[in-house]
Amino acid sequence: MLEPSPQGTTVLARALLEVVPVLIRRIHGDVPLECGPAEKNPGLREVSELRATPGQLALLRVLIDHGRCTMQELAEHLAVAPSTATAMVKRLLAQGYIDRNRDEIDWRAVWVKPTERGCQVFAVFDQARLASLSNRLEYLSQEERDTIIAAVPVLRRLIEIDQ
C-alpha cells in the first residue's frame, strides 16, 4: 500500500476543516431560534429560550456525558481557558440549566452538573439536530450515504488518536 503524500494529507486536512464546521453550523442553524405563540413542541420553546452559544451547548453536553465535572475538568474538555468556562457556567447557572456545588471534603473544589431542566432542554435540542441532519441526508443518493457510513469508523479513529 502506498503512503499518502504530505501534500495529499494537507489537502484532505484542509477539506475536513472547511466542511465539518460549516455542516455543524448549518445543522445548528436549522434548530428554530424563535418560537411562535402556538408552537406545537413546547420543548422547542425551551431551546429558543436557552439561546446558548455553541460553546455553552458543548458545555452542557460534556456535563450530561460525564454527570458532573470540576471547573478545571470542564475547561479541559472544552479546550478553553478556565475563565471562559466560568463565564459559560455563570450564564447556564442563571438560567437554571446547571447546578454548582462545593465539594463536601475539599471545599476548594467546585462541581458543576446539569439540572433535570438542562438535560430535558438539551435532549430536545439534540433531537432537533438529529432531525435536521436526517433531513439533509435524505437529499443524498444511497451511494453517497453509504460512502459516509463507511467513513464514520475512520473519522472516529481520527478522534481517538493521541499525539
PDB file of N, CA and C in Angstrom, residues 137-149:
ATOM      1  N   LEU A 137     -29.605  14.371   4.958  1.00  0.00           N
ATOM      2  CA  LEU A 137     -29.125  13.103   4.387  1.00  0.00           C
ATOM      3  C   LEU A 137     -30.111  12.534   3.362  1.00  0.00           C
ATOM      4  N   GLU A 138     -31.389  12.837   3.528  1.00  0.00           N
ATOM      5  CA  GLU A 138     -32.400  12.362   2.582  1.00  0.00           C
ATOM      6  C   GLU A 138     -32.162  12.888   1.174  1.00  0.00           C
ATOM      7  N   TYR A 139     -31.494  14.024   1.046  1.00  0.00           N
ATOM      8  CA  TYR A 139     -31.216  14.618  -0.263  1.00  0.00           C
ATOM      9  C   TYR A 139     -30.059  13.927  -0.989  1.00  0.00           C
ATOM     10  N   LEU A 140     -29.323  13.076  -0.279  1.00  0.00           N
ATOM     11  CA  LEU A 140     -28.207  12.362  -0.890  1.00  0.00           C
ATOM     12  C   LEU A 140     -28.691  11.045  -1.490  1.00  0.00           C
ATOM     13  N   SER A 141     -27.936  10.559  -2.458  1.00  0.00           N
ATOM     14  CA  SER A 141     -28.248   9.240  -3.016  1.00  0.00           C
ATOM     15  C   SER A 141     -27.853   8.173  -1.998  1.00  0.00           C
ATOM     16  N   GLN A 142     -28.356   6.962  -2.197  1.00  0.00           N
ATOM     17  CA  GLN A 142     -27.996   5.861  -1.303  1.00  0.00           C
ATOM     18  C   GLN A 142     -26.494   5.615  -1.363  1.00  0.00           C
ATOM     19  N   GLU A 143     -25.913   5.725  -2.542  1.00  0.00           N
ATOM     20  CA  GLU A 143     -24.467   5.543  -2.692  1.00  0.00           C
ATOM     21  C   GLU A 143     -23.700   6.590  -1.883  1.00  0.00           C
ATOM     22  N   GLU A 144     -24.152   7.830  -1.911  1.00  0.00           N
ATOM     23  CA  GLU A 144     -23.488   8.885  -1.128  1.00  0.00           C
ATOM     24  C   GLU A 144     -23.623   8.623   0.374  1.00  0.00           C
ATOM     25  N   ARG A 145     -24.806   8.180   0.810  1.00  0.00           N
ATOM     26  CA  ARG A 145     -24.992   7.853   2.228  1.00  0.00           C
ATOM     27  C   ARG A 145     -24.117   6.675   2.626  1.00  0.00           C
ATOM     28  N   ASP A 146     -24.003   5.673   1.751  1.00  0.00           N
ATOM     29  CA  ASP A 146     -23.138   4.521   2.030  1.00  0.00           C
ATOM     30  C   ASP A 146     -21.678   4.942   2.172  1.00  0.00           C
ATOM     31  N   THR A 147     -21.255   5.906   1.373  1.00  0.00           N
ATOM     32  CA  THR A 147     -19.891   6.415   1.456  1.00  0.00           C
ATOM     33  C   THR A 147     -19.651   7.060   2.815  1.00  0.00           C
ATOM     34  N   ILE A 148     -20.618   7.846   3.272  1.00  0.00           N
ATOM     35  CA  ILE A 148     -20.492   8.485   4.582  1.00  0.00           C
ATOM     36  C   ILE A 148     -20.480   7.427   5.688  1.00  0.00           C
ATOM     37  N   ILE A 149     -21.352   6.441   5.588  1.00  0.00           N
ATOM     38  CA  ILE A 149     -21.397   5.362   6.585  1.00  0.00           C
ATOM     39  C   ILE A 149     -20.041   4.666   6.669  1.00  0.00           C
TER      40      ILE A 149
END
